[in-house]
PDB file of C-alpha atoms in Angstrom:
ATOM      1  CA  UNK A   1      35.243 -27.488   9.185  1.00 61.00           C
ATOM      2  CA  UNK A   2      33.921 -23.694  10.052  1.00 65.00           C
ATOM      3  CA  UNK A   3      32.463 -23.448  13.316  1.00 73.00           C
ATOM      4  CA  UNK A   4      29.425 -21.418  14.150  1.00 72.00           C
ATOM      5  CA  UNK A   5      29.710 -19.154  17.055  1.00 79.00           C
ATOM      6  CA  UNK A   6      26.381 -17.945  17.962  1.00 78.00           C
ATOM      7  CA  UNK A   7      26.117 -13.994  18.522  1.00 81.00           C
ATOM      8  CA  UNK A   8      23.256 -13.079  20.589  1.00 82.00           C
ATOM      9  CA  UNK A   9      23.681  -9.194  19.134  1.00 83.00           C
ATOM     10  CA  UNK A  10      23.169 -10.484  15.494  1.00 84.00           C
ATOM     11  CA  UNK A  11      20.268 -12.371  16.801  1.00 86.00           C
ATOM     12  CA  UNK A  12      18.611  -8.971  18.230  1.00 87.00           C
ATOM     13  CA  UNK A  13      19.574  -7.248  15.146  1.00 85.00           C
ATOM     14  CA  UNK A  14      17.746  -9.622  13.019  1.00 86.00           C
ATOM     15  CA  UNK A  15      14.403  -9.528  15.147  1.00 88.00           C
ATOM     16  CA  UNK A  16      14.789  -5.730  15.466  1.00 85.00           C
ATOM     17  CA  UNK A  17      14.794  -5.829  11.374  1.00 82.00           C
ATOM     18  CA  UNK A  18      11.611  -8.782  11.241  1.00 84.00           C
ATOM     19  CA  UNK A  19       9.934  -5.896  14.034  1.00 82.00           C
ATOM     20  CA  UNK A  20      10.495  -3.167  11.659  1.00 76.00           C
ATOM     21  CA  UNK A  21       8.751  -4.709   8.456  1.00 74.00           C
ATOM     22  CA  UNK A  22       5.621  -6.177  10.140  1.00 75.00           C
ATOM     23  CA  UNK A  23       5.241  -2.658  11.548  1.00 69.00           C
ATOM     24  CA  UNK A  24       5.989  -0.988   8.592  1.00 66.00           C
ATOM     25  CA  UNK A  25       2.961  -2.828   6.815  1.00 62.00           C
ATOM     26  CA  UNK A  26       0.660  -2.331   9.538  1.00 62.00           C
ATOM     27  CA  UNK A  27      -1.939   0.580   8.255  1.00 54.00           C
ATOM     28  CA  UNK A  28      -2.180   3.741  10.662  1.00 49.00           C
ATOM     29  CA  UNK A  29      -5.388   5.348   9.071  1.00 44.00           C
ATOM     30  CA  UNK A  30      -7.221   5.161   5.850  1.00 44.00           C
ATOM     31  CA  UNK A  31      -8.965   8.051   4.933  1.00 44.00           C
ATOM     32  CA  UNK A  32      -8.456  11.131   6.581  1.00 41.00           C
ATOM     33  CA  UNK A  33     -10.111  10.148   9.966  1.00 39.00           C
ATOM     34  CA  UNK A  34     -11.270   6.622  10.139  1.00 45.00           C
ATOM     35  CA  UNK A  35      -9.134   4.392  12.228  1.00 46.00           C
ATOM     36  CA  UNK A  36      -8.207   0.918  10.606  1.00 47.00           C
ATOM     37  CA  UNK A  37      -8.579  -2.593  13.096  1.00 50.00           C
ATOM     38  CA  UNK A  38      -7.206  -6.005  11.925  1.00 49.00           C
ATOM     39  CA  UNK A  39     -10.529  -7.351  12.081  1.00 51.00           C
ATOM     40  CA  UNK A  40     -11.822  -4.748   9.606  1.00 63.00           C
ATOM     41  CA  UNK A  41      -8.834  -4.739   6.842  1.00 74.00           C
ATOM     42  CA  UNK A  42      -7.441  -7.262   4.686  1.00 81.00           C
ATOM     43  CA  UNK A  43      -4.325  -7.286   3.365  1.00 84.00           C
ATOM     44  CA  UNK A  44      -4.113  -8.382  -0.151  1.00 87.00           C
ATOM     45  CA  UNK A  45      -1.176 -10.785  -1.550  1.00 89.00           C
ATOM     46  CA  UNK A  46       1.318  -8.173  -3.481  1.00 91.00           C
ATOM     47  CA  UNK A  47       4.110  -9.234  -5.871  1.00 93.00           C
ATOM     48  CA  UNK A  48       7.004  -7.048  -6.331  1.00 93.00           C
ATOM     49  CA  UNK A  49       9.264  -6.694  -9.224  1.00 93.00           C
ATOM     50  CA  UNK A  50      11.599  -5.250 -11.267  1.00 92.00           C
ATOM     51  CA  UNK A  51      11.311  -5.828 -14.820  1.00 92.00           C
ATOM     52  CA  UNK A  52      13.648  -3.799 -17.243  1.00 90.00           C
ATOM     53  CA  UNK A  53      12.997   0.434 -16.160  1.00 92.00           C
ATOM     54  CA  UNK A  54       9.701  -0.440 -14.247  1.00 93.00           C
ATOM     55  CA  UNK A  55       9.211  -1.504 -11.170  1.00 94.00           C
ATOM     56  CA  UNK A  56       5.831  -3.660 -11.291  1.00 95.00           C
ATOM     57  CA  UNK A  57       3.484  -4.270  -8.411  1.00 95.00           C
ATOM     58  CA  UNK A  58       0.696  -6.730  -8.633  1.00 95.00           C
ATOM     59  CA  UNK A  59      -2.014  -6.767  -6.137  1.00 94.00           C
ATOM     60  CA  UNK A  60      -4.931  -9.493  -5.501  1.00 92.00           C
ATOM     61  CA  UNK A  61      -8.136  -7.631  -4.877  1.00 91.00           C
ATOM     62  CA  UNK A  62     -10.655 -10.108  -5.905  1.00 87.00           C
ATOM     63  CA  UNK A  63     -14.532  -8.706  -6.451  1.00 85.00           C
ATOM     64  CA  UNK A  64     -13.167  -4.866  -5.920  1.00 89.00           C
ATOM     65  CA  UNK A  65     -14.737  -2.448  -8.852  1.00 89.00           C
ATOM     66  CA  UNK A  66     -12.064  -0.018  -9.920  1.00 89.00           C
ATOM     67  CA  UNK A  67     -13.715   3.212  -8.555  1.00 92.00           C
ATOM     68  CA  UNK A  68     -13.636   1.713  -5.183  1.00 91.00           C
ATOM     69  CA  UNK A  69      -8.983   1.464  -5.004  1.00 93.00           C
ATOM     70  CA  UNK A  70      -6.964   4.290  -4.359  1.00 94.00           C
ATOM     71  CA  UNK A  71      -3.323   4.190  -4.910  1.00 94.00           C
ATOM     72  CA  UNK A  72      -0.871   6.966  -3.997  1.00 92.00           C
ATOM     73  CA  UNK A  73       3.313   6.956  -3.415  1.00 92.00           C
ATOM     74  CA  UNK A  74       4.762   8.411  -0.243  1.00 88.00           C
ATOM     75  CA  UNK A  75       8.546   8.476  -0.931  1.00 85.00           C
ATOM     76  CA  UNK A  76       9.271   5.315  -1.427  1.00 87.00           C
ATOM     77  CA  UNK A  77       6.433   3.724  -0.011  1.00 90.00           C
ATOM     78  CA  UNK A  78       3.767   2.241  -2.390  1.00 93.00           C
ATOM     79  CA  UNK A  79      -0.250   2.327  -0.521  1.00 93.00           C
ATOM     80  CA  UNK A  80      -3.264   0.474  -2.000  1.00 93.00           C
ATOM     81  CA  UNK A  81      -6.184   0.679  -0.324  1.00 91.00           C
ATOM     82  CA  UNK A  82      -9.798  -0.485  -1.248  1.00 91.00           C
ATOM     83  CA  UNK A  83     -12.975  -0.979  -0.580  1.00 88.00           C
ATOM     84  CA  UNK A  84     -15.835  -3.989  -1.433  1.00 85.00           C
ATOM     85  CA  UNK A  85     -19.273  -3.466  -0.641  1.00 79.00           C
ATOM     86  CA  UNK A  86     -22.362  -6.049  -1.366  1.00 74.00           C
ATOM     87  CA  UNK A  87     -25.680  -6.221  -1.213  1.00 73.00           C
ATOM     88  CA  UNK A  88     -27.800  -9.509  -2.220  1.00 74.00           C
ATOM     89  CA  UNK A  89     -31.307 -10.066  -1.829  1.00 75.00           C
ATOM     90  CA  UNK A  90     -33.095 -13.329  -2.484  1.00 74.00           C
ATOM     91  CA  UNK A  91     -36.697 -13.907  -2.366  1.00 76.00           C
ATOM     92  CA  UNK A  92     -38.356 -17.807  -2.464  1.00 76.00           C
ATOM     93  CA  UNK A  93     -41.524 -19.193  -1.140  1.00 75.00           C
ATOM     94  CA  UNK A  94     -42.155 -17.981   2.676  1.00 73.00           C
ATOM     95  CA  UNK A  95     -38.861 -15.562   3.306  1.00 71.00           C
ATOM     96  CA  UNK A  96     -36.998 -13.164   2.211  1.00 75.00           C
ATOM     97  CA  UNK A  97     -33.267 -12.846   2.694  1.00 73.00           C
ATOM     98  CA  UNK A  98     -30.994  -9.963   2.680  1.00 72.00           C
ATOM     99  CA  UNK A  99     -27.147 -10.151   2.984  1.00 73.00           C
ATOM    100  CA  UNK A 100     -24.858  -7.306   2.954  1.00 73.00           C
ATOM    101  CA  UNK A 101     -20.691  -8.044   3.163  1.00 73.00           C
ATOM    102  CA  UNK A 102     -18.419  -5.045   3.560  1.00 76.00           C
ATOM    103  CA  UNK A 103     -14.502  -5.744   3.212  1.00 81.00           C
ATOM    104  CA  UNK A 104     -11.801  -3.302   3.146  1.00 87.00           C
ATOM    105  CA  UNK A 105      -8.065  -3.829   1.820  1.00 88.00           C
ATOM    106  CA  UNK A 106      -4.837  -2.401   2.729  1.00 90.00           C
ATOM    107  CA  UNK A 107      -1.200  -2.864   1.811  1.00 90.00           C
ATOM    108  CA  UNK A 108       1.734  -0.371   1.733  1.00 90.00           C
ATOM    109  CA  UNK A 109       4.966  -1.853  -0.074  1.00 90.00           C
ATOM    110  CA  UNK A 110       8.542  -0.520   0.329  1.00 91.00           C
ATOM    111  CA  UNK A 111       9.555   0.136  -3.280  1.00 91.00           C
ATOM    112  CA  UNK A 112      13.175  -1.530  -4.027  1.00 89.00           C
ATOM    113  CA  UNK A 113      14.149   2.002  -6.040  1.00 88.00           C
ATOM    114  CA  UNK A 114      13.250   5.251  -6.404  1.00 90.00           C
ATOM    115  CA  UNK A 115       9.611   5.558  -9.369  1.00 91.00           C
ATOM    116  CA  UNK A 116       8.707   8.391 -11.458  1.00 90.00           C
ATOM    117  CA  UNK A 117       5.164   8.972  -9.846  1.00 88.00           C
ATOM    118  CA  UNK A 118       3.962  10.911 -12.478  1.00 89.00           C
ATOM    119  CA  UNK A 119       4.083   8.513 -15.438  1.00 91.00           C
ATOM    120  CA  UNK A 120       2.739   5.572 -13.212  1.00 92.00           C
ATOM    121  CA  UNK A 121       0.055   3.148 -14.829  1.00 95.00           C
ATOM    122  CA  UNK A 122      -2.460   0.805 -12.965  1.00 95.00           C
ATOM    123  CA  UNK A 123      -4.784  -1.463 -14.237  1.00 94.00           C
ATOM    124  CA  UNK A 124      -7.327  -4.188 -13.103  1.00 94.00           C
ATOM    125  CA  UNK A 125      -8.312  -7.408 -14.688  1.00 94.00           C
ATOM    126  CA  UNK A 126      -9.977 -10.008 -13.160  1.00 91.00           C
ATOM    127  CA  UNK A 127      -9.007  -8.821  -9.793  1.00 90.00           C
ATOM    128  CA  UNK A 128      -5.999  -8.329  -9.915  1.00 94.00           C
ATOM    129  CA  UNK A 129      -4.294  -4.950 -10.043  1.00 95.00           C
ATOM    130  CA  UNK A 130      -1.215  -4.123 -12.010  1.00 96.00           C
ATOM    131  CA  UNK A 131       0.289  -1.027 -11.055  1.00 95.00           C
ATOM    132  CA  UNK A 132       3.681   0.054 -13.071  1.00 95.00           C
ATOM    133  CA  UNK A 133       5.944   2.511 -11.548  1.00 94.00           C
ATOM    134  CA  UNK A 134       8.779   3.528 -14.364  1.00 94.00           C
ATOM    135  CA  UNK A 135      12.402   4.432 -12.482  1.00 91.00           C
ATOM    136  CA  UNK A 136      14.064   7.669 -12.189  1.00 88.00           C
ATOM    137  CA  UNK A 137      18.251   7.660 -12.198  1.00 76.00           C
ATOM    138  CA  UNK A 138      19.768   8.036  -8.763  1.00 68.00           C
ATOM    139  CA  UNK A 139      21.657  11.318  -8.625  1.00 56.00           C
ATOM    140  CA  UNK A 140      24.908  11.529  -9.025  1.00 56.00           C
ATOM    141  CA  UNK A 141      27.269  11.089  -5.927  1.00 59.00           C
ATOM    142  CA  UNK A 142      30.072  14.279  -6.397  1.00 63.00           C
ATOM    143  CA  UNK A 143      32.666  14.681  -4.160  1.00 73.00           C
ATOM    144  CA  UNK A 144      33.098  18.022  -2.409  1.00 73.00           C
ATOM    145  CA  UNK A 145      36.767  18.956  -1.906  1.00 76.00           C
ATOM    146  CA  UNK A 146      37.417  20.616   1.501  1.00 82.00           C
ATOM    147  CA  UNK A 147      39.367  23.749   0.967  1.00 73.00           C
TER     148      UNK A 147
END
């Protein structure tokens, strides 16, 4: 029967790493100068995956019109951010009522390889975005003789 011998530096080690991915998806800034909250940003459900050359991200961004999402690639850091604005105004008998929402959306995603930014595709149905990043080859490790 193995025995487990707890190691409190593992333990460390592994809430260093849990740390270091919630901060990692935390948003500094959107925009060039205006400061993201919690309360004011969402972050929408992603799924990540590799399918064949592609590496496929999938994004919920329900009631978002396409103009309104900006996607860019930082290394190897995918960002989505967006933006849903809406106005609604009812009239009946004896008031009038006027409701405006205002939600903003943020996600970055560590990619699990290295994309071809320039040949990347993104689409959105039914809100949900599809955004396909094709794969470049790793370089080649060479060995450098010392002389």
């Amino acid at each position: 029967m193995a025995r487990y011998i707890w190691d409190p530096f593992e333990e460390l080690r592994r809430m260093q790493e849990r740390m270091s991915r919630l901060f990692e998806e935390l948003p500094e800034t959107i925009g060039p100068s205006l400061p993201v909250s919690p309360e004011m940003t969402q972050m929408p459900y992603v799924d990540v995956m590799e399918k064949g050359n592609d590496v496929i991200v999938t994004a919920d961004l329900p009631g978002v019109d396409k103009k309104d999402i900006k996607i860019s690639v930082r290394g190897d850091v995918l960002e989505i951010s967006a933006e849903r604005k809406m106005e609604r105004e009812e009239k009946e008998k004896g008031y009038l009522r006027h409701e405006r929402s205002y939600n903003r959306f943020y996600r970055s995603i560590r990619l699990p390889a290295p994309v071809d930014k320039g040949k990347a595709k993104a689409s959105l149905n039914n809100g949900v975005l599809e955004v396909t990043l094709p794969k470049i080859e790793k370089a080649e490790v060479s060995e450098i003789p010392i002389v």
